[in-house]
mmCIF file of C-alpha atoms in Angstrom:
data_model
loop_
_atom_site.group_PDB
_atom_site.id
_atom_site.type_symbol
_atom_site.label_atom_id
_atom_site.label_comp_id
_atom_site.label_asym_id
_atom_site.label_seq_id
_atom_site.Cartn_x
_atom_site.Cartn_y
_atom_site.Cartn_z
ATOM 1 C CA UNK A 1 2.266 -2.210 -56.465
ATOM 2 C CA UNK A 2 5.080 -2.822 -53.641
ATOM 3 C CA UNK A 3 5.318 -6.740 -53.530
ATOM 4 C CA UNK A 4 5.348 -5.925 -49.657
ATOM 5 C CA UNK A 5 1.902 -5.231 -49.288
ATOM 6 C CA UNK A 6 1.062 -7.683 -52.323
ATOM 7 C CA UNK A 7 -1.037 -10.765 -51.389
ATOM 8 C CA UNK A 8 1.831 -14.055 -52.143
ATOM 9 C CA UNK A 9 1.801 -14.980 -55.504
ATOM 10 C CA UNK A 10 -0.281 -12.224 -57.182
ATOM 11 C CA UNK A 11 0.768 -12.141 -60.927
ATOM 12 C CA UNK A 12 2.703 -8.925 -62.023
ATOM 13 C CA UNK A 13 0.311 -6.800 -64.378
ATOM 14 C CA UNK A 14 0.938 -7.670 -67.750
ATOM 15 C CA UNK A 15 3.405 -5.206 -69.401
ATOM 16 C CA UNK A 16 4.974 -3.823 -66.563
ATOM 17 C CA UNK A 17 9.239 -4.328 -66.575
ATOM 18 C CA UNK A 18 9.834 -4.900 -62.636
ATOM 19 C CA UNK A 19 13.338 -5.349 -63.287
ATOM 20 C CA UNK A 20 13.829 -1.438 -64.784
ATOM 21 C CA UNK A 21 12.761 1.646 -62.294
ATOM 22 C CA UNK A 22 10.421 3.568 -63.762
ATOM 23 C CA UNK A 23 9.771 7.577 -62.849
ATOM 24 C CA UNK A 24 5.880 7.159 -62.154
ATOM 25 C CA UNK A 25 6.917 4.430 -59.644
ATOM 26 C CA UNK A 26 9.715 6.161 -57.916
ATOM 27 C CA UNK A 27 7.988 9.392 -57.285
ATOM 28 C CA UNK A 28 4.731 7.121 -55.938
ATOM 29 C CA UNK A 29 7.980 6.088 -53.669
ATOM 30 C CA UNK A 30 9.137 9.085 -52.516
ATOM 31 C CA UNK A 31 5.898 10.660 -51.981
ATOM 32 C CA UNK A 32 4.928 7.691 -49.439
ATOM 33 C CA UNK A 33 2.789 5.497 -51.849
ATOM 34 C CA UNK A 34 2.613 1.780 -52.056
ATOM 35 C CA UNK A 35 2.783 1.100 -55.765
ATOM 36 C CA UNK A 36 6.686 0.347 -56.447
ATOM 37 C CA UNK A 37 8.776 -2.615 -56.630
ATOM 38 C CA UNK A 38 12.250 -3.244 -55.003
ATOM 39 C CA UNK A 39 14.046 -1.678 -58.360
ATOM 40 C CA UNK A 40 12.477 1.618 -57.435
ATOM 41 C CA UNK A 41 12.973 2.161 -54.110
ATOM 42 C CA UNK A 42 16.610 1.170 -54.394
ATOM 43 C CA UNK A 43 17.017 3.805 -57.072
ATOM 44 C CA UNK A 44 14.950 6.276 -55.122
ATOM 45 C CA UNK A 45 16.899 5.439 -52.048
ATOM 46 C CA UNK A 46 20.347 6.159 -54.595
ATOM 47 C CA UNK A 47 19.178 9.289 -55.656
ATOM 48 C CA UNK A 48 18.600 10.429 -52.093
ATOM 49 C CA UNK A 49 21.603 9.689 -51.197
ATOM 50 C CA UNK A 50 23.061 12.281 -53.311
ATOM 51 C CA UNK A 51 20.276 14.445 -53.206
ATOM 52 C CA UNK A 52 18.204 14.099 -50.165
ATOM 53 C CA UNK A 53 16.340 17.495 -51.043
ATOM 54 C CA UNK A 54 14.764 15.374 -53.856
ATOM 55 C CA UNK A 55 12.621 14.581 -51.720
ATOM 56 C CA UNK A 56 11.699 18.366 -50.324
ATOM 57 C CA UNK A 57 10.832 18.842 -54.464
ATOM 58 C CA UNK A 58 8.753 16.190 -54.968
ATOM 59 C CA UNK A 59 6.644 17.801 -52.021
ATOM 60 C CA UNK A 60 6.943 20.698 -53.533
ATOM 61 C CA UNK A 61 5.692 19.718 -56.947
ATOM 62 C CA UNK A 62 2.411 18.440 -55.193
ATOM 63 C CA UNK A 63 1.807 21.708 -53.508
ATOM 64 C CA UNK A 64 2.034 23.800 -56.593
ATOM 65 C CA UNK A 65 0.172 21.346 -58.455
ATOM 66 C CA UNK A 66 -2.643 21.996 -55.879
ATOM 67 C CA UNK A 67 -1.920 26.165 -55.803
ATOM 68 C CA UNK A 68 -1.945 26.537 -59.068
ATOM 69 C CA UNK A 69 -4.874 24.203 -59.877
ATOM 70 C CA UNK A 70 -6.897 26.080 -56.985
ATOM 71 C CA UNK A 71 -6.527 29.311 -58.306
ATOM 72 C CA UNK A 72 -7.323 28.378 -61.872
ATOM 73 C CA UNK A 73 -10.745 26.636 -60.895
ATOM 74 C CA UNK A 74 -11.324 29.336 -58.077
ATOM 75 C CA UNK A 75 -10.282 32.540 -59.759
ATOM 76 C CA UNK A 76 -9.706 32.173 -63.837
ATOM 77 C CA UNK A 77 -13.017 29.822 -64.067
ATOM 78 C CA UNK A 78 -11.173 27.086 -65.240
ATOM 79 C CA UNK A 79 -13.428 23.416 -65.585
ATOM 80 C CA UNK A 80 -11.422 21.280 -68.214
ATOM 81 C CA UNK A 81 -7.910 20.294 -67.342
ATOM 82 C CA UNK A 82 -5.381 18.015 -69.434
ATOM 83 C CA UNK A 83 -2.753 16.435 -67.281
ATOM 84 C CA UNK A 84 -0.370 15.079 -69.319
ATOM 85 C CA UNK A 85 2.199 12.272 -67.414
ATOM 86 C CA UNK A 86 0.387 12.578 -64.252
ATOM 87 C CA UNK A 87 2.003 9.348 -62.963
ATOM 88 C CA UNK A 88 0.395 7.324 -59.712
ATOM 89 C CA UNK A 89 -2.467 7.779 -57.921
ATOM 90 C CA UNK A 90 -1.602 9.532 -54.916
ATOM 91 C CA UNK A 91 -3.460 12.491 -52.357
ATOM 92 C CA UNK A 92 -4.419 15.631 -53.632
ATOM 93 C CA UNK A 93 -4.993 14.444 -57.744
ATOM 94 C CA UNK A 94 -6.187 16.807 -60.202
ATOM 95 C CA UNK A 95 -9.412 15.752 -60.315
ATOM 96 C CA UNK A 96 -9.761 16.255 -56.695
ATOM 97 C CA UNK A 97 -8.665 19.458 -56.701
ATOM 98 C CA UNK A 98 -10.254 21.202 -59.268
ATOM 99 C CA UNK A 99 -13.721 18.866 -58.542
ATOM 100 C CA UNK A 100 -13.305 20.309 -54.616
ATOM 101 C CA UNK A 101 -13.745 23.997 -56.261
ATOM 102 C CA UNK A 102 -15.943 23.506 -59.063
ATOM 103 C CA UNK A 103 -17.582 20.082 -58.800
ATOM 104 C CA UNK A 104 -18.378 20.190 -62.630
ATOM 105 C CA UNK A 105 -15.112 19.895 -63.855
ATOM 106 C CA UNK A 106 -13.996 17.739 -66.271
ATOM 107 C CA UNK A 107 -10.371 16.081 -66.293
ATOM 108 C CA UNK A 108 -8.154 14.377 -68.469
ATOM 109 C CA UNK A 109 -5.262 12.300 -67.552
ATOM 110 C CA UNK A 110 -2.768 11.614 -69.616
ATOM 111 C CA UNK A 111 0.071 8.460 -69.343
ATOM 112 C CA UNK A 112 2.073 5.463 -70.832
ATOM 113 C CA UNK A 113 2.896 3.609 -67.821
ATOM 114 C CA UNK A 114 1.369 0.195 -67.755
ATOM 115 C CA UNK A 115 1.010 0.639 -63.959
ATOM 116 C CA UNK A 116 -0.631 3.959 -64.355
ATOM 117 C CA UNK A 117 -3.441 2.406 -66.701
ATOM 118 C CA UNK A 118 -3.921 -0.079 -63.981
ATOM 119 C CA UNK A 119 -4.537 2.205 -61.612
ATOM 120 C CA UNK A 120 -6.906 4.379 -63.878
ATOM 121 C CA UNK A 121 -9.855 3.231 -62.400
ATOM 122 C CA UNK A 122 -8.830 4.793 -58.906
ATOM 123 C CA UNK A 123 -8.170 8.306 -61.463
ATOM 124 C CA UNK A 124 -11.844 8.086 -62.958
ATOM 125 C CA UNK A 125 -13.353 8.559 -59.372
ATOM 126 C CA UNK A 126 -14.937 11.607 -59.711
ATOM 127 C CA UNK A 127 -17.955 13.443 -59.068
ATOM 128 C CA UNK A 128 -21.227 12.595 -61.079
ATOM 129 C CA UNK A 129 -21.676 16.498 -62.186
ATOM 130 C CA UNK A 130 -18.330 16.165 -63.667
ATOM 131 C CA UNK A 131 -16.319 14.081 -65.542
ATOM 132 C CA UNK A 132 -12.208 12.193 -65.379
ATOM 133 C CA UNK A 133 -11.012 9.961 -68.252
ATOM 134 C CA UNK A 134 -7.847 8.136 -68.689
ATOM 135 C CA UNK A 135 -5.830 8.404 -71.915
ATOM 136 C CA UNK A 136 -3.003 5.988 -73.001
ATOM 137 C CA UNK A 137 -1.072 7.796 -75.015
ATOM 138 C CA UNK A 138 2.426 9.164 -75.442
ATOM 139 C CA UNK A 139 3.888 12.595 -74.574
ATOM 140 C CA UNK A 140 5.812 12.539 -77.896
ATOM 141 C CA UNK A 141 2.601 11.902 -79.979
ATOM 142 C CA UNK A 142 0.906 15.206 -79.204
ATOM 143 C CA UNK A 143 -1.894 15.038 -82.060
ATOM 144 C CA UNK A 144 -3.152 11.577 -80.937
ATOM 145 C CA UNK A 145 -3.472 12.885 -76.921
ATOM 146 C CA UNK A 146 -5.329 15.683 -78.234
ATOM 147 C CA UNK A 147 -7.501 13.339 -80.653
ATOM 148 C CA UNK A 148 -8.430 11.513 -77.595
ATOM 149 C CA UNK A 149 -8.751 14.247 -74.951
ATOM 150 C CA UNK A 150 -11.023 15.604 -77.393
ATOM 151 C CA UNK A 151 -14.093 12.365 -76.521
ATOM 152 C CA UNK A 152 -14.476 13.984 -73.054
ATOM 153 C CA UNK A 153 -13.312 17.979 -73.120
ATOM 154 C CA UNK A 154 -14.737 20.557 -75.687
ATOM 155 C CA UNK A 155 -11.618 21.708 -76.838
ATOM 156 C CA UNK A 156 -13.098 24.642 -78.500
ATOM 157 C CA UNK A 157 -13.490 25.740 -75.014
ATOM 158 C CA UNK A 158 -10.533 26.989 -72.294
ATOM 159 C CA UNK A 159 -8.132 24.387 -70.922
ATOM 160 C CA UNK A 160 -5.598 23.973 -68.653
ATOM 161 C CA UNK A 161 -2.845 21.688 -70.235
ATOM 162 C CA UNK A 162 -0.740 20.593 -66.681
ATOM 163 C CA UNK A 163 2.489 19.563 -67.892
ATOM 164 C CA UNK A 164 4.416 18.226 -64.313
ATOM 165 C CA UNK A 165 8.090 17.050 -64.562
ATOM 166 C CA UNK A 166 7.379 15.512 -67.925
ATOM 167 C CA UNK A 167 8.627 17.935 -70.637
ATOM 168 C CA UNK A 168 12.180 16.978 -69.209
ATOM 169 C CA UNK A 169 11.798 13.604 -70.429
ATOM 170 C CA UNK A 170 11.501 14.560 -74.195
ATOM 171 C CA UNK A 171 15.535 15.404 -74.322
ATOM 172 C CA UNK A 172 16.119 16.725 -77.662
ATOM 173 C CA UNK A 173 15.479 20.832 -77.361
ATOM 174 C CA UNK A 174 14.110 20.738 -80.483
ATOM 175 C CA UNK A 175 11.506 18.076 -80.204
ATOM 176 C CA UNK A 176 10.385 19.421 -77.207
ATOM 177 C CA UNK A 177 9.767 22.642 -78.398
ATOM 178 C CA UNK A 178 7.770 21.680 -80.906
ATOM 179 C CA UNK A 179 5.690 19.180 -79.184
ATOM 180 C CA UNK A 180 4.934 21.850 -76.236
ATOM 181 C CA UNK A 181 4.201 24.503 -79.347
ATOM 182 C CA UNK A 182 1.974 21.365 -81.215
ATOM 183 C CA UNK A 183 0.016 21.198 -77.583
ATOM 184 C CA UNK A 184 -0.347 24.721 -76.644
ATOM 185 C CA UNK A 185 -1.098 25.931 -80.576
ATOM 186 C CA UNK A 186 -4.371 24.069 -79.909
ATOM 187 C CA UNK A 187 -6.102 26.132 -77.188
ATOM 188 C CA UNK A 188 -8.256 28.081 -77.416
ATOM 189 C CA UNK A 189 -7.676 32.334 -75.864
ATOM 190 C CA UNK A 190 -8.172 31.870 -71.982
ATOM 191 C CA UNK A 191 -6.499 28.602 -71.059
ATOM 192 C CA UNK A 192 -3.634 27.749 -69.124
ATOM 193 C CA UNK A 193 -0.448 26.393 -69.226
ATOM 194 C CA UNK A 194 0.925 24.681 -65.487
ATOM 195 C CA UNK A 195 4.445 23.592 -65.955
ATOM 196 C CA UNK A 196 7.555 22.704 -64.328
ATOM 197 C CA UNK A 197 10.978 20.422 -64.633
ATOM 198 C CA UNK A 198 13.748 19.862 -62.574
ATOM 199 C CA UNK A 199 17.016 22.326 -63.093
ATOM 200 C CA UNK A 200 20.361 21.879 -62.112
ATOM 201 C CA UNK A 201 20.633 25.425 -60.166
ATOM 202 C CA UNK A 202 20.652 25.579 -56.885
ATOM 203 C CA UNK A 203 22.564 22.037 -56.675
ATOM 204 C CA UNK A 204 24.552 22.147 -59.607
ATOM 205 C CA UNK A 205 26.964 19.655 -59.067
ATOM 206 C CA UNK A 206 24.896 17.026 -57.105
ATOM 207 C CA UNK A 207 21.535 17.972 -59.709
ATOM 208 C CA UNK A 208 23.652 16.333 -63.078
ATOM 209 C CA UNK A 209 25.135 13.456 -60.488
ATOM 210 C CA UNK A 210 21.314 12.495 -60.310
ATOM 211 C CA UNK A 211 20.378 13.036 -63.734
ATOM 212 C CA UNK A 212 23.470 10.535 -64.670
ATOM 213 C CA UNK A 213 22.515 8.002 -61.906
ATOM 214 C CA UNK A 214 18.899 8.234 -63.437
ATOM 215 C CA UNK A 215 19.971 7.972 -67.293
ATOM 216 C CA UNK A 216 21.959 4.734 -66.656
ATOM 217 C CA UNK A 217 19.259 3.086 -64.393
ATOM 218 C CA UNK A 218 16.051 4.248 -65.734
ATOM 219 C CA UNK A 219 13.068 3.456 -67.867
ATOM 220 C CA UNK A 220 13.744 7.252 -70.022
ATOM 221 C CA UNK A 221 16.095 9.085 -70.017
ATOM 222 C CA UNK A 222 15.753 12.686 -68.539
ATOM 223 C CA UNK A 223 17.766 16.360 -69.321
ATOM 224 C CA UNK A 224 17.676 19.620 -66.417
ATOM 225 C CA UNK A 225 17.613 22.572 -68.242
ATOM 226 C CA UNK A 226 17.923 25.741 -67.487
ATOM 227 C CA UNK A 227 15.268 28.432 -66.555
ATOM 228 C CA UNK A 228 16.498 30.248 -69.423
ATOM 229 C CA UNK A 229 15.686 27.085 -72.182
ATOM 230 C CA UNK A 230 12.619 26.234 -70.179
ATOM 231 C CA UNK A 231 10.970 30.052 -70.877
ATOM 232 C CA UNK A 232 11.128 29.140 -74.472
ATOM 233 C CA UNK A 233 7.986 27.283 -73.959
ATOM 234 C CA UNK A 234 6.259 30.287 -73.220
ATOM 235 C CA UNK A 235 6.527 32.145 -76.014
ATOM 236 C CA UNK A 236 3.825 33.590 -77.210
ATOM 237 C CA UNK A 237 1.956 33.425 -73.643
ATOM 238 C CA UNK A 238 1.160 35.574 -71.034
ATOM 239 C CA UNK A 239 3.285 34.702 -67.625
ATOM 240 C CA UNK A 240 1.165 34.572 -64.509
ATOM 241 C CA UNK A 241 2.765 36.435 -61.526
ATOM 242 C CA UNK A 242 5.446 35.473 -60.249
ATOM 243 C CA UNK A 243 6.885 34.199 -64.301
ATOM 244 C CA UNK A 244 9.303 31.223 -63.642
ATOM 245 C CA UNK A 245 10.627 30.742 -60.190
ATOM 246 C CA UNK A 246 11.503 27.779 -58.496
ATOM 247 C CA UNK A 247 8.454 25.537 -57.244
ATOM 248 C CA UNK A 248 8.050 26.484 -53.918
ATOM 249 C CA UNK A 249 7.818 30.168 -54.928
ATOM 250 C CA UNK A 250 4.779 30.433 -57.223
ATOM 251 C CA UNK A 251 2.361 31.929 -54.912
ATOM 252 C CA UNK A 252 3.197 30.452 -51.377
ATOM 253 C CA UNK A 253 0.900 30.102 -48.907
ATOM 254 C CA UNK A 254 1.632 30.392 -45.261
ATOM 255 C CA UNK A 255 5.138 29.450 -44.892
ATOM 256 C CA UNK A 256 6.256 25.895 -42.624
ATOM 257 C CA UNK A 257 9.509 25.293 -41.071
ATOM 258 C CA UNK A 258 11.574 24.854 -44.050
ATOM 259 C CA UNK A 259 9.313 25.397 -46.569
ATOM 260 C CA UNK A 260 11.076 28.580 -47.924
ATOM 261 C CA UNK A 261 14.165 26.887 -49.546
ATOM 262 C CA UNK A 262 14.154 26.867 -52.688
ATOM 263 C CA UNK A 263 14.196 23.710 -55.115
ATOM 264 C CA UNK A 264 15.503 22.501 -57.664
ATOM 265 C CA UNK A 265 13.282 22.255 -60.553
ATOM 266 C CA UNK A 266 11.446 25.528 -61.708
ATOM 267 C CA UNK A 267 7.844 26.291 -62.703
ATOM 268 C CA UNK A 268 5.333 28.464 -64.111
ATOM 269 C CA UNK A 269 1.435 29.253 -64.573
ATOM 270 C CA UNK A 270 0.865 30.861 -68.274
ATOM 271 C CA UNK A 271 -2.528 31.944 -70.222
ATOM 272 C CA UNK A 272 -3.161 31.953 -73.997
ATOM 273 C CA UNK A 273 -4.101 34.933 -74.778
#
């Protein structure tokens, strides 16, 4: 919550480090939310100062999120969705997207933020045909998020698993292999994978100045790889058209003033066959 807005004296919610920046909080920043503390915004402010197109991709990475979620409840049929590190509250949520197509949708959000959980009750707004939980629960622990998902989605049923900017977080190769392998193994023929992370392509130079600003300064640590690594997690899945392109180039809309250059993290939409 920024301590700007706060009322004087309201107690910190318990858990929650205002001393460290935290991802969630800084993206909530850049994205024009309210919920960050002075730690963020002078990191996000750091980070923009290196690379002020971070803050062209983390527009970006809400417009795809809505794109891709649009088409999967509009055109593949999809009504369950697991988002897994879906961060702060902000416009355009999964819930709200998929719940504007298909009002019976059901959504799962996944996160292990402290200020996350205590915004979950702004996440479970919903409509009464469908259905939005809340999980607390750990990328890294992939059997226990699928445990849990499993009390409000029928798992023996499609899914789209939305895995935004997270993966990158997890930054041994092999560990995140096999936790995105552990999470798409269990669904079922039809679902969908949404994915993307940051890369260090476009910006080379500047991209791994930011990832080393974050590493030293943040709550996790964080690793750009390249499109190359990140199609790994596809294997054994069937690319959507376009396959892995840079954000703003999965399926574009009507193009803005400056909304055709390209970003730096990369993205895909995949099914299970």
């Amino acid at each position: 919550m920024n301590d700007e807005s706060a009322a004087p004296g309201a107690p910190t919610p318990t858990g929650i480090d205002t001393s460290v920046s935290h991802v969630a909080r800084i993206w909530n920043y850049w994205l024009g939310g309210r919920d960050n503390y002075p730690v963020d915004r002078q990191v996000g402010d750091e980070i923009l100062r290196i690379l002020p197109e971070v803050a062209d991709l983390a527009r970006a990475s809400r417009a795809f999120l809505v794109r891709a979620v649009t088409h999967l409840a509009r055109d593949a049929g999809a009504r369950q969705f697991l988002d897994i590190g879906t961060g702060l509250p902000t416009a355009n949520n999964t819930h709200e997207i998929a719940q504007a197509v298909a009002p019976e949708s059901r959504i799962v959000y996944v996160d292990n933020d402290p200020l996350v959980l205590v915004h979950a009750n702004a996440l479970l707004t919903g409509t009464a045909e469908g259905a939005t939980d809340y999980v607390d629960a750990d990328l890294r622990d992939p059997a226990a998020i699928l445990e849990k998902a499993a009390d409000t989605l029928d798992m023996s049923r499609p899914v789209v698993l939305l895995l935004m900017g997270i993966v990158e977080f997890v930054t041994d190769d092999a560990e995140a292999q096999a936790v995105v392998e552990h999470l798409t193994g269990a669904l079922p023929s039809g679902s969908h994978v949404v994915f993307y992370d940051g890369t260090a392509v476009i910006h080379p130079e500047r991209s791994a100045e930011v990832a080393a600003a974050w590493n030293s300064t943040g709550n996790a640590p964080l690793v750009l790889r390249s499109p190359e690594r990140m199609a790994g997690f596809f294997t054994g899945l069937e690319l959507l058209e376009p396959g892995l392109v840079p954000l703003n180039r999965w399926r574009p809309g009507p193009v803005e003033v400056g909304a055709d250059r390209d970003v730096d993290a990369y993205c895909a939409v995949a099914r299970v066959p």
